[in-house]
Coordinates of C-alpha atoms and ligand atoms in Angstrom, one line a residue:
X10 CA 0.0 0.0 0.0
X11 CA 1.2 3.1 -0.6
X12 CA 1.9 6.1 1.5
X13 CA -0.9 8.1 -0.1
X14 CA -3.8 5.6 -0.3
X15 CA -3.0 4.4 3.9
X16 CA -3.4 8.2 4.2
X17 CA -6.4 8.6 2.8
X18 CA -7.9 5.6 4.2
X19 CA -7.0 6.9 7.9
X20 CA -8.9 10.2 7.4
X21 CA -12.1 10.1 9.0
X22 CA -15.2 10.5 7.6
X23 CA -18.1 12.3 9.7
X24 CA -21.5 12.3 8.8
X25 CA -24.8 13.9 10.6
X26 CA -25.9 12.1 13.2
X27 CA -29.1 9.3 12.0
X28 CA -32.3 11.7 12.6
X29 CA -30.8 14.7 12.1
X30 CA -29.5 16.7 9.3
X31 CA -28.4 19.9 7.7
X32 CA -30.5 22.5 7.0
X33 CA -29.0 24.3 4.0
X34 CA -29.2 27.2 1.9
X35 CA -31.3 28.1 -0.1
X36 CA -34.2 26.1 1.9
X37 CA -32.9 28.0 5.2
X38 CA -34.8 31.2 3.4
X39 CA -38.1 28.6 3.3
X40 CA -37.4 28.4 7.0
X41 CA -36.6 32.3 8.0
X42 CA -39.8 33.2 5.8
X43 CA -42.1 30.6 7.8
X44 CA -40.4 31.8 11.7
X45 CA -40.5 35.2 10.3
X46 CA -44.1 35.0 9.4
X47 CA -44.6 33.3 12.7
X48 CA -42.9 36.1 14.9
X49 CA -45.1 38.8 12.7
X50 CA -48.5 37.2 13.1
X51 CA -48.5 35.3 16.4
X52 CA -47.4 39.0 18.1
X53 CA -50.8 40.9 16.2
X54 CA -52.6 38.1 18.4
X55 CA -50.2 39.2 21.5
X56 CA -47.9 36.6 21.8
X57 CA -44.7 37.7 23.3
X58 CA -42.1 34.9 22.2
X59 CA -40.3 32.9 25.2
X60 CA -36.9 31.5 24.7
X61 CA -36.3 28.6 27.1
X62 CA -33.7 26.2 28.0
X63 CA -33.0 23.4 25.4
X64 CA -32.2 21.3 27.9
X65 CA -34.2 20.8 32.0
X66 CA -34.3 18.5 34.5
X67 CA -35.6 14.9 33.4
X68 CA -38.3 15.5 36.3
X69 CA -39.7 18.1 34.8
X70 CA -40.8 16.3 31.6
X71 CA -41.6 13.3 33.2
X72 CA -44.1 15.0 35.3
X73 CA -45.3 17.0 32.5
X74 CA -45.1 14.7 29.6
X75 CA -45.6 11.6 32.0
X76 CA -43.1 9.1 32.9
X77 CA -45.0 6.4 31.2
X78 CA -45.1 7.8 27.5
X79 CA -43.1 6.6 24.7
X80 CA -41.4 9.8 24.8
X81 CA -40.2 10.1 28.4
X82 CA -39.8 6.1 28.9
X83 CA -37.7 5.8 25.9
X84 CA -37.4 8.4 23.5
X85 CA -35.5 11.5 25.4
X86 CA -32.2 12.4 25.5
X87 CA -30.7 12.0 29.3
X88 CA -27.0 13.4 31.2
X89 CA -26.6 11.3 34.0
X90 CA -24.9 13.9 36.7
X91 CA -21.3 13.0 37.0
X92 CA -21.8 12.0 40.3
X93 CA -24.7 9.6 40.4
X94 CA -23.0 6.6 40.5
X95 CA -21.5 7.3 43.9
X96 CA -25.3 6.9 45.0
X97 CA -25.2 4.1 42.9
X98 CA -22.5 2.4 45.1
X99 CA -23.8 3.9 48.2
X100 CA -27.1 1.8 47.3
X101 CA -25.3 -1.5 46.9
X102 CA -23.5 -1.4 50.2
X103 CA -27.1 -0.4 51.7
X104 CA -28.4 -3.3 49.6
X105 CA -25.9 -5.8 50.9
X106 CA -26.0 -4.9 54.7
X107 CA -29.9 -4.7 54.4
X108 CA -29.3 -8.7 52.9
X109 CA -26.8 -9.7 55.8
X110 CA -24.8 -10.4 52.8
X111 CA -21.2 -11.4 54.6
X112 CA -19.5 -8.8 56.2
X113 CA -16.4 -9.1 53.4
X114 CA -18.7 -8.2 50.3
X115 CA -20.0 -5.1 52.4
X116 CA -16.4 -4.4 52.9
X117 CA -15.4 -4.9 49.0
X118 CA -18.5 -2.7 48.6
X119 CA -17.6 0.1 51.1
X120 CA -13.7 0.3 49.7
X121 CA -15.3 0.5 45.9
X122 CA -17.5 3.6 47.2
X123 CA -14.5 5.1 48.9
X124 CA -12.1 4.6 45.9
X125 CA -14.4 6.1 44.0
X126 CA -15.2 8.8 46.4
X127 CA -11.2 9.9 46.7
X128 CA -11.1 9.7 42.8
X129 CA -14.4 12.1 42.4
X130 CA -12.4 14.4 45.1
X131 CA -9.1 14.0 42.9
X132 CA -10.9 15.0 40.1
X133 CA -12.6 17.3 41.9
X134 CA -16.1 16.6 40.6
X135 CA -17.8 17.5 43.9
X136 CA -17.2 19.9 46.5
X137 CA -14.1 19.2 48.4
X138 CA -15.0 19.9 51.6
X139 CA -13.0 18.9 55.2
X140 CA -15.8 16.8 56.1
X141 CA -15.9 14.7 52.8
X142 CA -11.9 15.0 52.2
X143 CA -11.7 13.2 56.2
X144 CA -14.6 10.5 55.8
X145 CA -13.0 9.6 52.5
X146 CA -9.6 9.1 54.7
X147 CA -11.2 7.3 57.5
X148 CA -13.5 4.8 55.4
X149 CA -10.6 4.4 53.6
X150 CA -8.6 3.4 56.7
X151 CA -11.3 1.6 57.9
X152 CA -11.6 -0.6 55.3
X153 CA -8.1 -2.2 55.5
X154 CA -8.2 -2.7 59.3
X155 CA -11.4 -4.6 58.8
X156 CA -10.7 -6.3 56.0
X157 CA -7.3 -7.0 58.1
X158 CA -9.3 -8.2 61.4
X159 CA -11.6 -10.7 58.6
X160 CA -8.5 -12.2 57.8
X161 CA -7.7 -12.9 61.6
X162 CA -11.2 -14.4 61.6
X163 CA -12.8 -11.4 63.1
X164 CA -16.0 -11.4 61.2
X165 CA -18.6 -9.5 63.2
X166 CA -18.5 -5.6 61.8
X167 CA -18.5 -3.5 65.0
X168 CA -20.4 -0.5 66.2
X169 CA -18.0 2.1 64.9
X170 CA -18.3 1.1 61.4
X171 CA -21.9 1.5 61.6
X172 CA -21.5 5.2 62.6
X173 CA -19.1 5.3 59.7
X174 CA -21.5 4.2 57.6
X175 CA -23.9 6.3 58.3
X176 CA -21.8 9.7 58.7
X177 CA -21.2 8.6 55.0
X178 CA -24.8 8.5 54.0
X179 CA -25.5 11.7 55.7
X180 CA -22.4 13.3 54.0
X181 CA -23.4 12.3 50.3
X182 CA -26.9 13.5 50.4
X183 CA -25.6 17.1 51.6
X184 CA -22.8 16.4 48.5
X185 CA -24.6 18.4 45.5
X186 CA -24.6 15.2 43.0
X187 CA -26.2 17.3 40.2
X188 CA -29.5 16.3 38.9
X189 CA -30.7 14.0 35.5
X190 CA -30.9 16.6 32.9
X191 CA -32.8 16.1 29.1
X192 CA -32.7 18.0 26.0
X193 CA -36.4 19.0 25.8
X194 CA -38.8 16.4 23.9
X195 CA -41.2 19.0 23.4
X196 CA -42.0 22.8 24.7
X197 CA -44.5 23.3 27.5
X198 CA -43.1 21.9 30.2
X199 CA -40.1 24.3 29.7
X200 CA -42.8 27.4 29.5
X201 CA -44.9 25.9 32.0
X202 CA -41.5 26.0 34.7
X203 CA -41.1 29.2 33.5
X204 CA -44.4 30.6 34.1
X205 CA -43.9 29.4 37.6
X206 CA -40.8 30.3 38.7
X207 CA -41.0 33.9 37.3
X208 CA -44.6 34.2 39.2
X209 CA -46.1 35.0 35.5
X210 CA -49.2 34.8 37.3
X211 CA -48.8 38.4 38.9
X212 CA -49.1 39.6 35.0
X213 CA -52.2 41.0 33.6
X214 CA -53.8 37.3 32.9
X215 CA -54.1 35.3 30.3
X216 CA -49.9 35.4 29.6
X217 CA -49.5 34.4 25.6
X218 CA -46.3 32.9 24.7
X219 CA -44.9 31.5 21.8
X220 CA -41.5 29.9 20.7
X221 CA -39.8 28.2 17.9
X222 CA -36.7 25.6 18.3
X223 CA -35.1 22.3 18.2
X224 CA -36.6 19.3 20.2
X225 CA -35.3 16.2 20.5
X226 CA -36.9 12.8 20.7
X227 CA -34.9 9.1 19.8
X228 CA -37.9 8.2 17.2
X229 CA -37.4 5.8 14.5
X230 CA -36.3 8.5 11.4
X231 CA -38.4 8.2 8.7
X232 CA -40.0 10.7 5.9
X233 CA -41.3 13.7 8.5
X234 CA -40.0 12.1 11.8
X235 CA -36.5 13.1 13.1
X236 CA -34.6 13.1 16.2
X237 CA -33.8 16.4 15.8
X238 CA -37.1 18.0 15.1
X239 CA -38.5 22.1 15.0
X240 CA -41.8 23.3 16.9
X241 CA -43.0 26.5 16.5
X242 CA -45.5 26.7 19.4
X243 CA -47.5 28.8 21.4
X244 CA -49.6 28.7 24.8
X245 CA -52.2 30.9 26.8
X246 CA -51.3 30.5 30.3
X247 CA -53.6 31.6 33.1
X248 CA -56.6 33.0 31.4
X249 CA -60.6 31.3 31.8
X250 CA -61.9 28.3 30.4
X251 CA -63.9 30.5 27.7
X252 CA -64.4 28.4 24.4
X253 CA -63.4 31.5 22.3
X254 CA -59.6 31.0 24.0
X255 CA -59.6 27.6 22.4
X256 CA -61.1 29.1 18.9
X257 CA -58.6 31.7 18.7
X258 CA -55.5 30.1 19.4
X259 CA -57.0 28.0 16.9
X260 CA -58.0 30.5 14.2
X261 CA -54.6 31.8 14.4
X262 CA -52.5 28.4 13.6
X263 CA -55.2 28.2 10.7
X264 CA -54.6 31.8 9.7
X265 CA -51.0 30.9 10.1
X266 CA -50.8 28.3 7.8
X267 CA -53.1 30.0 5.2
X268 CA -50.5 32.8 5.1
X269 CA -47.9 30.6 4.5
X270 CA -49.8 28.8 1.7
X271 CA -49.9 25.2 3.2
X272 CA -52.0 23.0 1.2
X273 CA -54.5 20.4 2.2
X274 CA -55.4 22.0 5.6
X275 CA -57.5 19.8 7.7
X276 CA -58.6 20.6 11.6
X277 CA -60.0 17.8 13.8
X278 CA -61.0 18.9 17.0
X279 CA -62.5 16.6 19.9
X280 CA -63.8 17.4 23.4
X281 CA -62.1 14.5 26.0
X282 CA -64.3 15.7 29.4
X283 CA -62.7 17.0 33.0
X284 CA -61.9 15.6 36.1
X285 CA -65.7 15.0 36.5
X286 CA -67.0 13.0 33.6
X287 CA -63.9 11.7 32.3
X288 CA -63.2 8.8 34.8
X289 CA -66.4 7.5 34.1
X290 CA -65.8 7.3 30.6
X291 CA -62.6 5.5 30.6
X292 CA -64.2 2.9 33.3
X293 CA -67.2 2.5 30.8
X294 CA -64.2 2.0 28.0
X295 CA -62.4 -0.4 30.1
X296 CA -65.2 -2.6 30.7
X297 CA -65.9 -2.4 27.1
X298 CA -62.3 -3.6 26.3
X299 CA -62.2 -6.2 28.4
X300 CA -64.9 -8.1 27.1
X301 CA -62.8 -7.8 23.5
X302 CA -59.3 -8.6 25.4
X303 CA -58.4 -11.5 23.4
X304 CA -58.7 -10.3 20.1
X305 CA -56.5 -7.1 20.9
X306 CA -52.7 -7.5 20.9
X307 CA -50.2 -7.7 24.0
X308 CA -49.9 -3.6 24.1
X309 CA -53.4 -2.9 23.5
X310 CA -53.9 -5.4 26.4
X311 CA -51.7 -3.5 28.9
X312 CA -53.0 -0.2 27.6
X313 CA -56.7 -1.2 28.7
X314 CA -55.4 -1.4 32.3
X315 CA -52.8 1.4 32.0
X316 CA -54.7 3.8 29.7
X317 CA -57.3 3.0 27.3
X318 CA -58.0 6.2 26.1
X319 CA -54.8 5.9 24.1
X320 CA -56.2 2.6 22.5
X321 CA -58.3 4.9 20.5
X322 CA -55.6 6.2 18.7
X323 CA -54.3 2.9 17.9
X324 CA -53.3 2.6 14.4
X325 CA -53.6 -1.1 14.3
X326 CA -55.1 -2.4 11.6
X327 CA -56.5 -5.2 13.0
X328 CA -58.3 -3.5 15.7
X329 CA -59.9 -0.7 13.8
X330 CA -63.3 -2.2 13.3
X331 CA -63.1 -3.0 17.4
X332 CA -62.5 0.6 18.4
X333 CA -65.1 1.7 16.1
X334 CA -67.6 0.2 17.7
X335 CA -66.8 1.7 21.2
X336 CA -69.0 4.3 23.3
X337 CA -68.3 7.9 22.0
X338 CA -66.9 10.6 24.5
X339 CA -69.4 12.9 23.2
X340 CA -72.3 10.7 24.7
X341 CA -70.5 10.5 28.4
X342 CA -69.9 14.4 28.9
X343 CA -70.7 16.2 31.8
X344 CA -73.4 19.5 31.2
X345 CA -70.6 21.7 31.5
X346 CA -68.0 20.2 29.4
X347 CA -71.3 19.7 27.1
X348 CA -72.0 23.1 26.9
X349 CA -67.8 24.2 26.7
X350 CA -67.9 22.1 23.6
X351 CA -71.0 23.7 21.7
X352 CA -69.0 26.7 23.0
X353 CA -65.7 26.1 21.1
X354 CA -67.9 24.7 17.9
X355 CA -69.6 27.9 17.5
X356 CA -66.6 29.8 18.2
X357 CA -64.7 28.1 15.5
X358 CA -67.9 28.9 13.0
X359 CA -68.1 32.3 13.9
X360 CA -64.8 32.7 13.4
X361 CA -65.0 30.9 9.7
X362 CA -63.0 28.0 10.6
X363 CA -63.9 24.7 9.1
X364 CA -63.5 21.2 11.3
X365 CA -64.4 18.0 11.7
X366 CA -65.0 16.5 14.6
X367 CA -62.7 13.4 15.5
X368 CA -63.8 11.5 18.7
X369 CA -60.9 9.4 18.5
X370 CA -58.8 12.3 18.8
X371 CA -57.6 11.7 22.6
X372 CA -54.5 12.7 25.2
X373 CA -53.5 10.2 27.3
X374 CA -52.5 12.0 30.4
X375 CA -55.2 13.3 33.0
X376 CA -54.4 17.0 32.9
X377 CA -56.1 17.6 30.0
X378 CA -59.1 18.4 29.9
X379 CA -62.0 19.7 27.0
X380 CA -60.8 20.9 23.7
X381 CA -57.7 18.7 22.1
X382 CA -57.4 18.9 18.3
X383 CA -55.1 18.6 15.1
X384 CA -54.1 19.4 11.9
X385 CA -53.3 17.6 9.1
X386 CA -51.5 18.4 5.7
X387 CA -50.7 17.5 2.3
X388 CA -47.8 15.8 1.0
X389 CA -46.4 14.2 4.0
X390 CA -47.4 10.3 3.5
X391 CA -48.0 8.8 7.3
X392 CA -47.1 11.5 8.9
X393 CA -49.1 13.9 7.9
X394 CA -49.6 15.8 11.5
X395 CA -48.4 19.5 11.1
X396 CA -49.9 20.7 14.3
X397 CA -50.9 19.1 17.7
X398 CA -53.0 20.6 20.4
X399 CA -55.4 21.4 23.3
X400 CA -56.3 22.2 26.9
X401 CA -54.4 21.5 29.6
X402 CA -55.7 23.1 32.9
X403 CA -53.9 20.5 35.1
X404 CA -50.2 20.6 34.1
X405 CA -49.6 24.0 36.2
X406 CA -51.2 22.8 39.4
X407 CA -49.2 19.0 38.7
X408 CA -45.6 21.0 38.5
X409 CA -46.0 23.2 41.8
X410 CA -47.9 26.0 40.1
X411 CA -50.8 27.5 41.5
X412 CA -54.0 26.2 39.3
X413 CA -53.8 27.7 36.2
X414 CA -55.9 26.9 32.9
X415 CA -53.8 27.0 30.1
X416 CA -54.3 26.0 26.3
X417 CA -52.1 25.9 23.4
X418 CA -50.6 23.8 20.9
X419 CA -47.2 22.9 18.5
X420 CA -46.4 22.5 14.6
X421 CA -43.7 20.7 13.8
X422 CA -42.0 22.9 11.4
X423 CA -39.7 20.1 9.8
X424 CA -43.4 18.9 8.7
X425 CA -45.0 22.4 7.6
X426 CA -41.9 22.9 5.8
X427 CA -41.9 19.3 4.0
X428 CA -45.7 20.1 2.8
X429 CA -45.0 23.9 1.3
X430 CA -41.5 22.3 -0.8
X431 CA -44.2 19.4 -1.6
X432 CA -46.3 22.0 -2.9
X433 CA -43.8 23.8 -4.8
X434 CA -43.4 26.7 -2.8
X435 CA -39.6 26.4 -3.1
X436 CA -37.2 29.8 -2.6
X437 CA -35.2 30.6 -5.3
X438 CA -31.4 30.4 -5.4
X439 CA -30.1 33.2 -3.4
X440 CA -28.5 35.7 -6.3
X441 CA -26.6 38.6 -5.9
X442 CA -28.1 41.9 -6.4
X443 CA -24.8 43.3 -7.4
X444 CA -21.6 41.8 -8.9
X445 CA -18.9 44.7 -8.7
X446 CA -15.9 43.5 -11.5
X447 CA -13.0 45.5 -10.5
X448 CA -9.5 45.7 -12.2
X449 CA -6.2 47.8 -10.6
X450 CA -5.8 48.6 -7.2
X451 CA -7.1 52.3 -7.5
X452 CA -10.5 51.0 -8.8
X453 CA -10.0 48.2 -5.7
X454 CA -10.4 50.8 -3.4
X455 CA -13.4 52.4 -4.8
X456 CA -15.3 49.0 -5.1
X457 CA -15.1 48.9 -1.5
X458 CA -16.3 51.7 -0.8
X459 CA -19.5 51.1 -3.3
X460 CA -19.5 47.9 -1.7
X461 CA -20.5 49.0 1.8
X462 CA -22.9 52.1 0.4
X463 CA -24.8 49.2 -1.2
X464 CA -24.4 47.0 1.9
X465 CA -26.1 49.7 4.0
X466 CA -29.1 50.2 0.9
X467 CA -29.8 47.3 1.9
X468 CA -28.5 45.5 -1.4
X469 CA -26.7 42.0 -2.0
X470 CA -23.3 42.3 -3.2
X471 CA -20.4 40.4 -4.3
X472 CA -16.7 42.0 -4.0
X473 CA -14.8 39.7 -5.7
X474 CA -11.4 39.2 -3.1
X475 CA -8.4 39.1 -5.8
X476 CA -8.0 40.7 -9.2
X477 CA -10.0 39.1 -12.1
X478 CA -9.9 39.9 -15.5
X479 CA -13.3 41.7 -16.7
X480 CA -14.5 38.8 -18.9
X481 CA -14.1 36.3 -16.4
X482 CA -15.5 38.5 -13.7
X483 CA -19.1 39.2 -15.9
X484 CA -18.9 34.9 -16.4
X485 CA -18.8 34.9 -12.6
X486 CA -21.5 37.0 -12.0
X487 CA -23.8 35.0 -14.2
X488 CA -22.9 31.8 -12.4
X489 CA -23.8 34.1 -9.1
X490 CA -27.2 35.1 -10.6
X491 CA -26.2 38.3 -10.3
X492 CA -28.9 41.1 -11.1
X493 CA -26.1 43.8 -12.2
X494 CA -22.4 43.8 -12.8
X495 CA -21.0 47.3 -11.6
X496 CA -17.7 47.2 -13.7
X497 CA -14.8 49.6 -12.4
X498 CA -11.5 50.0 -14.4
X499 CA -9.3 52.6 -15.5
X500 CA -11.8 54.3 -17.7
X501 CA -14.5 54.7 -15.1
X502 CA -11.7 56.1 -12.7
X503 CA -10.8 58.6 -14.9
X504 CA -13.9 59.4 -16.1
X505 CA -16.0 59.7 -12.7
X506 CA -18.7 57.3 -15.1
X507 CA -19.1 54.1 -13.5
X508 CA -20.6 51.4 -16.0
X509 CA -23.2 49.4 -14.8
X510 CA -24.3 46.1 -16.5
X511 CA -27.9 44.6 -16.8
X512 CA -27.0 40.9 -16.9
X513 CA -30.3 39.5 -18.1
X514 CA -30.8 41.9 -21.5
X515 CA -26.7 42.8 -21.7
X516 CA -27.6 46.3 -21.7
X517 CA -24.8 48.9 -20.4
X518 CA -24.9 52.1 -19.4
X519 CA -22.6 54.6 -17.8
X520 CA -23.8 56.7 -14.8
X521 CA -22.3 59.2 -11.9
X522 CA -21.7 57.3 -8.8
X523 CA -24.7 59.3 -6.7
X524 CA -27.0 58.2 -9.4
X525 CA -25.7 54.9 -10.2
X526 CA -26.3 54.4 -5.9
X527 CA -30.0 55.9 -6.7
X528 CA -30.4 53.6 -9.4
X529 CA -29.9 50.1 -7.8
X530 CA -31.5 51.4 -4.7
X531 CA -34.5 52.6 -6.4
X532 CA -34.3 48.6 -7.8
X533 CA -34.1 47.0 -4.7
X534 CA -37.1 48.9 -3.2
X535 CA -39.2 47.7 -6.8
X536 CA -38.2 44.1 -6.6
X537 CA -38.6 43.6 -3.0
Ligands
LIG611 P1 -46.4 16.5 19.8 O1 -45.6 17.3 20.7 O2 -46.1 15.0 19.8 O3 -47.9 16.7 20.0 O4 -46.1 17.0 18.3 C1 -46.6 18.2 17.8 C2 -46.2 18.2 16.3 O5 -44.7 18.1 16.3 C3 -46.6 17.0 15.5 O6 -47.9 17.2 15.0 C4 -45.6 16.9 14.4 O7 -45.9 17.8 13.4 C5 -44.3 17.4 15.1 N1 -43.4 16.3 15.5 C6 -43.5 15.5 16.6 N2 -42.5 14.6 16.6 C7 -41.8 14.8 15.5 C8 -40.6 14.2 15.0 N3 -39.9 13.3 15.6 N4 -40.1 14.8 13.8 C9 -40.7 15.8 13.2 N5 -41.8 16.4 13.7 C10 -42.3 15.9 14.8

């Protein structure tokens, strides 16, 4: 092999991680144009944006997405703190005293723990402090005179040890460990803490709040789903139950989209109940389910004990004609939730908004309550969902809050954008407004200094770095899809006449540099 091709096959080749990727140029215009939209129209409603953490304590989503969902069970992304497995250890030698395991396994144990404390001190991953610095010694001590005294025979552990032991416990749980941290599966639970902790709830009420940002969930990729995914979404924190807060958050996404051009818009909307009538219905499901329990497959089974509700949104083909037949929500409301419904429905109409109601359309978790709806797109095969939503009045309460009703919803951008370049609504290329061709250093210094008066007009333009000849310069600007080619040489110097180049028709003209400035400015302002 020779010295060139070992070379080459040493360099290493990196790729974007599986369920992420690049977002490039000129698409990243698509992208600017829909957040840019998004930032414009969601403030006429009086949205203020919010720019949380992209990454919170694990807790936080566990409570707020719940622990048993795909997404916190298996799907986010987790930091153990550096420290944990100290507790780790600390459990095991808990675990083996608690099991009268023999006293030399608790002492392999304890002299594991206190290695590991004296390297986490070395490394100084926790807070050296006297107290921890000394038990580390003395544990460490301890350990060979006992494990010196069980090779005499000695094999009781005595009462100092004990103390030891539990001087050591008391010390780790005062040592700040860190807590689990997660990149954010999703949005609310990030706005929701932050609502709390700033006491939002002192603000004029309801407090409406968007974002737009990377989430992260370990999904199978596919066409649509990533692991690295965008929401642009938006909440009303803290205002009544009012069906028209529902409609409008509603009518806006809708408005939204329309704006943008999306194609194939369709709004399901569906009323799951409250704390009052919802129980009963899921009882009333459950019993239904389990008289079907063998014909349903081993998830569907656990879910009728766990959570039916979500076994309406099974998309098993086999049990389709099963869940069909099941009792409707819409029978089993309470008068209120009733009456909140017919609310939201008349809203939506008075508002223009077409939907279809969707009684399958459920959330799993027992904070929501009332309105939960979606919308669907074209272009986007199975995964067709550009926009997720609903009521939540229980999350606040459920994360230390102070009872707060609270609505909103999220699109998933990667989607929203995936159905517009379906569509065709493609950007084009990004040109160049101006391509100056300069030749001699004189002429150099005057292209800069067009250069940054057409900067500051607002225009596009392309200073070519090093000297170019004129004809290759004009072929460059083509390439560039440059509007005009500004050419300065000797002539124009002399002159005072700058020439300026239309490159679609080839038509030339020569004009003072105050007019030539008026002249593309004057252009910039038509075309845009
Ligand atoms: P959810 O937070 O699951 O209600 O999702 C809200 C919206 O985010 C969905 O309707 C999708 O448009 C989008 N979304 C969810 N997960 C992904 C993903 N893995 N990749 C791309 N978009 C996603």
């Amino acid at each position: 092999m020779s010295e060139g091709t070992a070379k080459k096959e040493e360099r290493p080749k990196f790729q974007a991680i599986r369920g992420t990727r690049d977002l490039l140029p000129p698409e990243t215009s698509l992208w600017n144009h829909v957040e840019q939209t998004a930032h414009e129209m969601f403030a006429t409603y009086g949205f203020g944006e919010i720019r949380p953490p992209i990454f919170e304590s694990t807790d936080l989503f566990a409570r707020a997405v719940g622990g048993e969902t795909d997404i916190v069970s298996k799907e986010m992304y987790t930091f153990e703190p550096k420290l944990e497995f100290l507790r780790e250890h600390f459990r095991s030698i808990d675990d083996a005293m608690h099991n009268e395991s023999s006293l030399l396994r608790v002492l392999q144990l304890v002299a594991v723990f206190s290695g590991s404390l004296t390297r986490a001190l070395i490394l100084k991953q926790t807070v050296d402090n006297r107290e921890t610095v000394q038990l580390s010694d003395e544990l460490e001590h301890h350990v060979s005179v006992s494990i010196a005294r069980w090779n005499r025979g000695e094999h009781e552990p005595d009462q100092k040890w004990r103390e030891w032991l539990s001087r050591a416990e008391q010390i780790l749980w005062s040592i700040d460990l860190g807590v689990r941290e997660s990149l954010r599966p999703e949005g609310t639970a990030g706005v929701c803490r932050a609502y709390i902790e700033h006491n939002m709830n002192q603000l004029p009420q309801p407090v409406k709040l968007y974002y737009v940002g990377p989430m992260f969930r370990r999904e199978r990729p596919q066409k649509g789903r990533y692991r690295q995914f965008y929401q642009i979404g938006a909440e009303v924190l803290g205002g009544s139950e009012a069906p028209a807060i529902d409609a409008e958050v509603i009518e806006m996404v809708m408005t939204f989209f329309a704006r943008l051009g999306l194609e194939g818009v369709e709004l399901d909307i569906n009323c799951i109940g409250d704390k009052k009538c919802r129980p009963k219905y899921v009882e009333l499901l459950r019993a239904e389910l389990r008289k079907v329990k063998d014909k349903l497959g081993a998830d569907s089974q656990r879910r009728i004990e766990t959570n039916p509700l979500r076994m309406l949104d099974s998309k098993l083909e086999n049990e389709q004609k099963l869940i069909e037949g099941l009792p409707h929500i819409a029978d089993h409301l309470c008068d209120e939730c009733a009456e909140n419904y017919r609310g939201v429905k008349k809203e939506l109409e008075l508002r223009g908004v077409k939907y279809r109601e969707n009684w399958r359309l459920v959330r799993g978790l027992d904070y929501y309550s009332r309105t939960t709806f979606e919308i669907t797109a074209k272009g986007l095969g199975s995964q067709n969902a550009v926009c997720g939503g609903g009521r939540y009045d229980g999350l606040m309460e459920l994360l230390g809050g102070p009872p707060t009703r609270a609505t909103g919803f999220a699109i998933g951008e990667d989607r929203l954008i995936l159905s517009l370049q379906e569509a065709g609504k493609t950007p084009a290329a990004q040109g160049r407004d101006v391509y100056i061709a300069w030749m001699g250093e004189k002429a150099y210094a005057t292209a800069i200094h067009a250069a940054k008066n057409l900067h500051a007009a607002g225009l596009s333009v392309e200073l070519p770095p090093v000297e170019q000849k004129f004809g290759k310069a004009l072929g460059q600007a083509d390439k560039l899809g440059a509007r005009y080619a500004l050419i300065l040489g000797d002539n124009e110097l002399a002159s005072g006449e700058w020439t300026l180049k239309t490159l679609a028709s080839g038509e030339q003209a020569k004009f003072k540099e105050a007019d030539l400035l008026d002249l593309l400015r004057k252009s910039k302002a038509v075309s845009s």
